[in-house]
Short mmCIF file of C-alpha atoms and ligand atoms in Angstrom, two decimals:
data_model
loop_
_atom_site.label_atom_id
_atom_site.label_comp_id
_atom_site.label_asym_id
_atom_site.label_seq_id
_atom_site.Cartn_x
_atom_site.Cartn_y
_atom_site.Cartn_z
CA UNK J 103 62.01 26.24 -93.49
CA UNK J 104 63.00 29.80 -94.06
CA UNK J 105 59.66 32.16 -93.93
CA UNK J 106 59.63 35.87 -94.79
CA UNK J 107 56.40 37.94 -93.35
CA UNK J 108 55.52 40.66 -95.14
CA UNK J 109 53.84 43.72 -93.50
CA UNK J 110 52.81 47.19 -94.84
CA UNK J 111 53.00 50.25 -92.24
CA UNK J 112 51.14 53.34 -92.30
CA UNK J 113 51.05 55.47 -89.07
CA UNK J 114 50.73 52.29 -86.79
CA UNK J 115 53.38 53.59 -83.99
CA UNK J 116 50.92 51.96 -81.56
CA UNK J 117 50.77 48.52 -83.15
CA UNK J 118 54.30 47.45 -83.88
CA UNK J 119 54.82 45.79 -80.52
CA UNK J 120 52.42 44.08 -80.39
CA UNK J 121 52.16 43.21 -83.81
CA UNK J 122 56.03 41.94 -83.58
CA UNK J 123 55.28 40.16 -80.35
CA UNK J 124 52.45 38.32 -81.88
CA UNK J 125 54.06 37.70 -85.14
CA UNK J 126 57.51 35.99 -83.33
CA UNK J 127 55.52 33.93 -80.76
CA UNK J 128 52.84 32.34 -83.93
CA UNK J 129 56.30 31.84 -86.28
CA UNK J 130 58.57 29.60 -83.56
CA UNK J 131 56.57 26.48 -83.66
CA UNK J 132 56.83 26.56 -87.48
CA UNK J 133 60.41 27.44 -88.93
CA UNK J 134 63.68 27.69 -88.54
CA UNK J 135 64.62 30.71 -89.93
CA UNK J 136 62.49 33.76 -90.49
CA UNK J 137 62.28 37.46 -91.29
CA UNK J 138 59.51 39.75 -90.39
CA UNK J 139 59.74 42.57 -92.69
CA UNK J 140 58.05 46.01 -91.84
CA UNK J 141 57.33 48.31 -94.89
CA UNK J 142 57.32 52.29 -93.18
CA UNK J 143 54.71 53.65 -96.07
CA UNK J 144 55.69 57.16 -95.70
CA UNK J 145 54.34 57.56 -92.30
CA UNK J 146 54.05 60.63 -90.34
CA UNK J 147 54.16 59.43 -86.96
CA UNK J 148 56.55 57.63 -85.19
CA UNK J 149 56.21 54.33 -87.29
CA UNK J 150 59.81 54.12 -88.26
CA UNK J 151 61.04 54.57 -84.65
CA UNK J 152 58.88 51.87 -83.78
CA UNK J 153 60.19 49.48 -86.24
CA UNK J 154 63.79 50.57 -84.86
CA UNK J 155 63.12 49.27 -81.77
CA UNK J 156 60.77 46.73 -82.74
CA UNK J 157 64.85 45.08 -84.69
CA UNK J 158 66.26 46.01 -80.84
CA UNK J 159 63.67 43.50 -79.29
CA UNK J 160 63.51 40.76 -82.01
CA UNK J 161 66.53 40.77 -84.63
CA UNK J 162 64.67 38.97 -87.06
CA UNK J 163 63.07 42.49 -87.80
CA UNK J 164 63.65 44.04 -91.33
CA UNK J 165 62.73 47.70 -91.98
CA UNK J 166 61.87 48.86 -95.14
CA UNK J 167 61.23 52.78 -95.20
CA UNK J 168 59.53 54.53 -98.73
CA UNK J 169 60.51 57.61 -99.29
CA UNK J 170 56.94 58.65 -99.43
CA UNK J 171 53.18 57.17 -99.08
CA UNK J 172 52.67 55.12 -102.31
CA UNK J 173 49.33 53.02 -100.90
CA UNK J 174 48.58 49.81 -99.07
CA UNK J 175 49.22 47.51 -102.23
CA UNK J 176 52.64 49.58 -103.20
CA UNK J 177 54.14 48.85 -99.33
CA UNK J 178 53.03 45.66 -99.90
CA UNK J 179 55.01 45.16 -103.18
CA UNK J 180 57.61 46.56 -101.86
CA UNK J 181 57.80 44.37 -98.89
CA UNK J 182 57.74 41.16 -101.18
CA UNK J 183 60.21 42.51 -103.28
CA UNK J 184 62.35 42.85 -100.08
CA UNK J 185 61.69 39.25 -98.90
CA UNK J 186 64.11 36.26 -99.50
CA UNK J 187 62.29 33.75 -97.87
CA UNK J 188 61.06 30.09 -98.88
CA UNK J 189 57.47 30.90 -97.96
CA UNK J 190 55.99 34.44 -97.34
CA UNK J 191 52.61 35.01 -95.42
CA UNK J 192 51.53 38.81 -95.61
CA UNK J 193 49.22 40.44 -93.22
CA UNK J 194 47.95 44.06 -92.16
CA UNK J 195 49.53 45.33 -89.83
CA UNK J 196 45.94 46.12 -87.05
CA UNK J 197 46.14 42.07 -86.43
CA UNK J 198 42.85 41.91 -88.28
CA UNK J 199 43.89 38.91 -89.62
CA UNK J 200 45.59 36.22 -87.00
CA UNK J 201 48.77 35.41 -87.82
CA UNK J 202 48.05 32.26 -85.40
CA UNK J 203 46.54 31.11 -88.48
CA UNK J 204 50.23 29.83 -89.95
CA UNK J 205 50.62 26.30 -88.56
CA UNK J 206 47.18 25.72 -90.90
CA UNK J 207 48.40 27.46 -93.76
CA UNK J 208 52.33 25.78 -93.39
CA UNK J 209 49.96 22.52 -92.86
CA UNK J 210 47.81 22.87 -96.34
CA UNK J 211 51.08 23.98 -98.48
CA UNK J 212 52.53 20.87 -97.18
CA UNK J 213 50.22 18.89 -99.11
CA UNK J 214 50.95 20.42 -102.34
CA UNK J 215 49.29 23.72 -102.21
CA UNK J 216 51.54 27.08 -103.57
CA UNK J 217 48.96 29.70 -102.20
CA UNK J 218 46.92 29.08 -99.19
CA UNK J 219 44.86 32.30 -98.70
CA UNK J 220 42.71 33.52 -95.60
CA UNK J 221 38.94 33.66 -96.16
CA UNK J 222 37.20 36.36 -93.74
CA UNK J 223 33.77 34.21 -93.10
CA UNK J 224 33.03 37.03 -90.52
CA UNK J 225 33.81 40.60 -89.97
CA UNK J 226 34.01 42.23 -86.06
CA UNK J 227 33.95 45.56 -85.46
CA UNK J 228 33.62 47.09 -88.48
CA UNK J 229 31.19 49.34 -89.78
CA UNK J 230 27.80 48.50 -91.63
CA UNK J 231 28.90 50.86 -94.34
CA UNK J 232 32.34 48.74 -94.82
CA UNK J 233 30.91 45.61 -94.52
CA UNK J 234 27.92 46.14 -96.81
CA UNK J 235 30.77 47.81 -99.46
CA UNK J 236 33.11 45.26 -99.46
CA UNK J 237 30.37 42.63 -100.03
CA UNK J 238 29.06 44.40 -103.14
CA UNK J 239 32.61 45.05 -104.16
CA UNK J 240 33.38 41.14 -104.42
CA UNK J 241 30.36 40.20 -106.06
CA UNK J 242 30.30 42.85 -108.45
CA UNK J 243 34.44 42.49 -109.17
CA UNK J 244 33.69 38.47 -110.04
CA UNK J 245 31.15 39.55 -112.27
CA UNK J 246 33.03 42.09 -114.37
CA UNK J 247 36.44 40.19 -113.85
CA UNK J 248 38.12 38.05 -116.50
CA UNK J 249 39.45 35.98 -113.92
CA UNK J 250 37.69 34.66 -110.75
CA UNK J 251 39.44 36.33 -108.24
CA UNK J 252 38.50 34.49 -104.59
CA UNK J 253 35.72 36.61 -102.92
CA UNK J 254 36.37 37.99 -99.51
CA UNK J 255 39.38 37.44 -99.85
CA UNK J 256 42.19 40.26 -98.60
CA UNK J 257 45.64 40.24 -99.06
CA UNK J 258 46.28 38.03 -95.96
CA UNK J 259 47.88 35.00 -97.53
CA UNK J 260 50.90 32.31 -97.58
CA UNK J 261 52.74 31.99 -101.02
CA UNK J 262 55.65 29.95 -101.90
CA UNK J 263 58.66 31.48 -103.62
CA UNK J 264 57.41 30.38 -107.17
CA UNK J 265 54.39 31.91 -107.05
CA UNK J 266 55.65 34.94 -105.64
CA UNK J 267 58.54 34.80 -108.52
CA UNK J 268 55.52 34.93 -110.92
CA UNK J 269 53.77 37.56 -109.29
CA UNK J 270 56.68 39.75 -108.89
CA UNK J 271 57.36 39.27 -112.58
CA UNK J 272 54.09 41.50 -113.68
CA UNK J 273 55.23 44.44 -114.10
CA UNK J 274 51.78 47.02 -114.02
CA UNK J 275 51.56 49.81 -111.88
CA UNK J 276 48.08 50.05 -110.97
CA UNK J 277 48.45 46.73 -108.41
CA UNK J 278 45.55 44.44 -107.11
CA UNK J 279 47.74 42.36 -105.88
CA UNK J 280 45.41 39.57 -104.25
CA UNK J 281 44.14 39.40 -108.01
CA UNK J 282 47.39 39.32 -109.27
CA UNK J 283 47.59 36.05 -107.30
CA UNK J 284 44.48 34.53 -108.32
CA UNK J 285 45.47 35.67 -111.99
CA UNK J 286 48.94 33.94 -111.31
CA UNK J 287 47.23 30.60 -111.40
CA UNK J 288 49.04 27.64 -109.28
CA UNK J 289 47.43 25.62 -106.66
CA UNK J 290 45.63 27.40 -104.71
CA UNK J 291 43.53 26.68 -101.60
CA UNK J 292 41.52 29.34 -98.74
CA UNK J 293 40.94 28.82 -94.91
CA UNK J 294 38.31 30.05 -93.03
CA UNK J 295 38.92 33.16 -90.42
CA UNK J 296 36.95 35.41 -88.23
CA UNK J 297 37.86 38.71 -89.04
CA UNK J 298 39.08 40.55 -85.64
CA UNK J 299 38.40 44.39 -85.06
CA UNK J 300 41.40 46.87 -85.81
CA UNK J 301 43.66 46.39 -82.57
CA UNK J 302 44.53 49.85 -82.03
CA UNK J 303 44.32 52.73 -84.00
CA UNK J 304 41.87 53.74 -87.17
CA UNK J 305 41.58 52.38 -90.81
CA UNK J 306 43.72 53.79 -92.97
CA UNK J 307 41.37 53.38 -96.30
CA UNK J 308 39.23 55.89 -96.07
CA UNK J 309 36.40 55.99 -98.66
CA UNK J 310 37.84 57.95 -101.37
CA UNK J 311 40.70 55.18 -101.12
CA UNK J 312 38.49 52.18 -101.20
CA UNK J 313 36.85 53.22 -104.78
CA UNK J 314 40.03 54.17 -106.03
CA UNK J 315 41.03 50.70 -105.22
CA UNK J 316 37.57 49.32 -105.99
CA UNK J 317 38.13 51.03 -109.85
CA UNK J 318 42.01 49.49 -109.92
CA UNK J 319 40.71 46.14 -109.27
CA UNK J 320 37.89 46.05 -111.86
CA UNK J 321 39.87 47.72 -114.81
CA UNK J 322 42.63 46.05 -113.82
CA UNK J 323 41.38 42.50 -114.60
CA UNK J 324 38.74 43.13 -116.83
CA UNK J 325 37.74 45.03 -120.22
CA UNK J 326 34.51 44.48 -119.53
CA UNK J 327 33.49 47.91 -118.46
CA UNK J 328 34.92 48.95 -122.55
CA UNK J 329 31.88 46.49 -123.29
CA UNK J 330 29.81 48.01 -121.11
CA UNK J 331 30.42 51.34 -123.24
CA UNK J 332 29.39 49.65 -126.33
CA UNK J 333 26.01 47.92 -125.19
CA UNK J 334 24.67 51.73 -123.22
CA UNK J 335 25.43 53.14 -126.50
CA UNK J 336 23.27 50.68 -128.51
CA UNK J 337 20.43 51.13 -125.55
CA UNK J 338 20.52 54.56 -126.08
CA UNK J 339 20.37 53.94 -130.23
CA UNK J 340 17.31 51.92 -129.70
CA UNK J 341 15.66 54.88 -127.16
CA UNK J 342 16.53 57.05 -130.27
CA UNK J 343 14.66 55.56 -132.62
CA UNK J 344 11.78 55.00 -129.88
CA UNK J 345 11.86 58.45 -129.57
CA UNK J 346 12.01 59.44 -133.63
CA UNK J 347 8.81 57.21 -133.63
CA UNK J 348 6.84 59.26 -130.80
CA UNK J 349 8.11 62.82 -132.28
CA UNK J 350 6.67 61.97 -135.70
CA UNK J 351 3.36 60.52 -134.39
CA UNK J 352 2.82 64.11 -132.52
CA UNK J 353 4.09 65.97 -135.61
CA UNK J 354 1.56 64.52 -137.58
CA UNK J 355 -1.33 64.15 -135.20
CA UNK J 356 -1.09 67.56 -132.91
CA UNK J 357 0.50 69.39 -135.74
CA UNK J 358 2.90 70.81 -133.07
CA UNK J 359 6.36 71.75 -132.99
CA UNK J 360 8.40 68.72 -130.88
CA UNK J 361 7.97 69.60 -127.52
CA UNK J 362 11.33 71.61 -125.99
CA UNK J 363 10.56 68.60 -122.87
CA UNK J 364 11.59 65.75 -125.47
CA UNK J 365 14.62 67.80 -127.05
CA UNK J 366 16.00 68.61 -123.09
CA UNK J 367 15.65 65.19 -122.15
CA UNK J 368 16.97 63.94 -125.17
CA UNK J 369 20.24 66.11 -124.87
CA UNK J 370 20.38 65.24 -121.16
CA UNK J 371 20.62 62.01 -122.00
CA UNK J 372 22.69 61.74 -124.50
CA UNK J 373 25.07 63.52 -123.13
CA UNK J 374 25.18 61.59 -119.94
CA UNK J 375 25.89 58.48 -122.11
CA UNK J 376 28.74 60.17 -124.27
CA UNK J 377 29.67 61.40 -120.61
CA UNK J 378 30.01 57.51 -118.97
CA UNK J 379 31.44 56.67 -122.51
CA UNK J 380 34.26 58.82 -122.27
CA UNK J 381 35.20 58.45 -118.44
CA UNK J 382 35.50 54.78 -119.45
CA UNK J 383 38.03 55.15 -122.03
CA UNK J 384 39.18 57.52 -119.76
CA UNK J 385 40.16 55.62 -116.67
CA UNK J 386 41.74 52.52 -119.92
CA UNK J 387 44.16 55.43 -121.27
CA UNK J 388 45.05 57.02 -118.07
CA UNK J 389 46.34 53.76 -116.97
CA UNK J 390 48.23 53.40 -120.49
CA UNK J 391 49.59 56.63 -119.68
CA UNK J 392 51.05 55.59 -116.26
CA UNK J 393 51.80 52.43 -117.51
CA UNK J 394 53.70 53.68 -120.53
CA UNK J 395 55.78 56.00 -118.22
CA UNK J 396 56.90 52.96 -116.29
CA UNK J 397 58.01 54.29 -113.50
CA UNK J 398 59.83 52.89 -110.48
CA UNK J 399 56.99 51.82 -108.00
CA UNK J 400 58.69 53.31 -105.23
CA UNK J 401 62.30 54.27 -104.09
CA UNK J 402 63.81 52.49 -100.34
CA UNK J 403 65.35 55.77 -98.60
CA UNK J 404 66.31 53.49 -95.76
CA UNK J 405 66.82 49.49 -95.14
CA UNK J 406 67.18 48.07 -91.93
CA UNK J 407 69.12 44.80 -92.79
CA UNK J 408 72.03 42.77 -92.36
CA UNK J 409 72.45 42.43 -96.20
CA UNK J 410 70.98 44.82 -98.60
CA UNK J 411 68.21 43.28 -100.58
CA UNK J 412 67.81 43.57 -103.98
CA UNK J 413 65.21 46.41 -103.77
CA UNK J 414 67.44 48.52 -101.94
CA UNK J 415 70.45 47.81 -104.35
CA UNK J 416 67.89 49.16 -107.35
CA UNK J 417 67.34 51.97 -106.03
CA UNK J 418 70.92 53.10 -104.80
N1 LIG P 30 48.43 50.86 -95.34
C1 LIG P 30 49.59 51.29 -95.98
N2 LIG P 30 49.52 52.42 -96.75
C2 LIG P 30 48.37 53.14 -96.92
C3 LIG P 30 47.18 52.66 -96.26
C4 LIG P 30 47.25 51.52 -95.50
O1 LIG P 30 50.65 50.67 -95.87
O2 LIG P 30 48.40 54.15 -97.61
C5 LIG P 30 48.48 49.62 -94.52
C6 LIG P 30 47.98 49.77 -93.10
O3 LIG P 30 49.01 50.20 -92.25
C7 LIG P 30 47.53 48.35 -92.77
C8 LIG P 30 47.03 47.83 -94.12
O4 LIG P 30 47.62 48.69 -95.11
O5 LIG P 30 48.59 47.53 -92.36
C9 LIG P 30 45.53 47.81 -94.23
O6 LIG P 30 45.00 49.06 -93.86
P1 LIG P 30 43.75 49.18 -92.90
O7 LIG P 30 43.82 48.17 -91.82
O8 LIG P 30 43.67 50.60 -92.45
O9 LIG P 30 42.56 48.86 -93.89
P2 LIG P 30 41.16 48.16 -93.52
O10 LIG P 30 41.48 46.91 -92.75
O11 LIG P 30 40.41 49.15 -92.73
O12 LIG P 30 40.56 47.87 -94.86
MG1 LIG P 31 42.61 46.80 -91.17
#
């Protein structure tokens, strides 16, 4: 059995050794062959130095350096891209999730499963805030989603090379990628895991990142929110004619003028609807904008390999 692990990098210098030490010693019980591939995402400490050494130490070490940052789920494609493997498990790189975990996963796609996928049933160390925002995020992602995408459920994950084929083959830029597999279809099974605290170091999604992938993931799978334009804009119809009702009572009973109260708070709301309206056909056509420019994801400025993988070849 030939394995590939896949691992994204930002500024986690500190890590890598451990990481690498942690990764070789869970992997030897369980495969032949195997190469543990490090994606540098444009870090700006000493990441890529790390990874160096980290191929000195253990050979089976691949480095994949981006020529700039390009995001947690861009390192990551670009790390399966890179991989050649029979069966690739991907992780973060802060050991959150135990890569100990592999016998059980290499156990359950023995009997016939193509993506066994970790299941955080408990999260240490983190803060109130993230734990309370990622729960929300799950539930409220499964309810817009088209799919049912596997709640609590991270990228930490062992595929086999069809599935990853099939994944690989979608081709959008805006990339949820533990959606993408849940979109991808196969068998597919999860495993329980405690979620460990970061091992060194500080999370690298701060909040501004987290809705940006929050809003990815739920326009990505789902056109519900477009629906969701419609409906507020037949609530606020009916609120119109509610309101039509209540100005011409007053008309006709006070004799007054409409009150300027009604006409601000009509105008205030309106506008806030047209307002919602908009940034949700908004945030549909800016992603048919950067979808239509089809872009390269990312460009390899350096590979750290015995052969040249594809992904390096496409870029050179
Ligand atoms: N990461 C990355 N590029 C980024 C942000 C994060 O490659 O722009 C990597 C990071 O190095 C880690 C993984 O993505 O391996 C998950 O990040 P982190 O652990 O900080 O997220 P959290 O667990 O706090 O959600
Ligand atoms: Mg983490």
């Amino acid at each position: 059995m030939y394995l590939s692990i896949v691992v994204p990098c930002m500024n986690e210098e500190d890590v890598i050794p451990t990481l690498v030490a942690r990764l070789s010693a869970a992997i030897t019980p369980w495969c032949d062959s195997s190469e543990i591939i490090l994606v540098d995402d444009g870090s700006t400490d000493g990441t890529w130095e790390a990874i160096q050494d980290a191929r000195l130490l253990c050979p089976d070490v691949v480095g994949v350096r981006l020529s700039a940052n390009r995001g947690h789920q861009i390192a990551l494609t670009a790390g399966l891209e890179a991989a050649t493997g029979e069966r690739i498990m991907m992780l973060d790189a802060d050991l959150q999730d135990p890569p100990e975990l592999l016998g059980d996963m290499m156990s359950m796609m023995d009997q016939g499963y193509d993506v066994v996928y970790g299941r955080r049933i408990e999260r240490q160390g983190e803060s109130l805030f993230k734990r309370a925002t990622a729960y929300a995020f799950y539930r409220l992602l499964n309810a817009m989603s088209d799919v049912p995408i596997p709640r609590d459920t991270g990228d930490f994950r062992l595929v086999n090379r069809t599935t990853l084929d099939a994944v690989l083959a979608m081709p959008e830029r805006a990339r949820f990628i533990r959606g993408m597999f849940a979109w991808a279809g196969f068998r597919q099974i999860g495993i329980e895991y405690t979620r460990a605290p970061r091992e060194v170091g500080e999370t690298k999604y701060p909040f501004r990142a987290m809705l940006r992938f929050a809003v990815d993931a739920m326009t990505s799978f789902s056109t519900k929110p477009l629906k969701l334009a419609t409906r507020l804009s037949f609530a606020s119809l009916g609120i119109t004619a509610l309101m039509a009702v209540y100005v011409a009572y007053s008309l006709i009973l006070y004799q007054t003028a409409p009150g300027w109260a009604s006409v601000v708070l009509a105008i205030s709301f309106f506008s806030g609807v047209q307002l919602l309206t908009l940034g949700i056909m908004g945030e549909y056509i800016g992603r048919l904008y950067v979808e239509a420019k089809n872009r390269p994801l990312y460009f390899v400025s350096e590979e750290l390999r015995d052969t040249p993988s594809a992904a390096l070849r496409k870029s050179a």
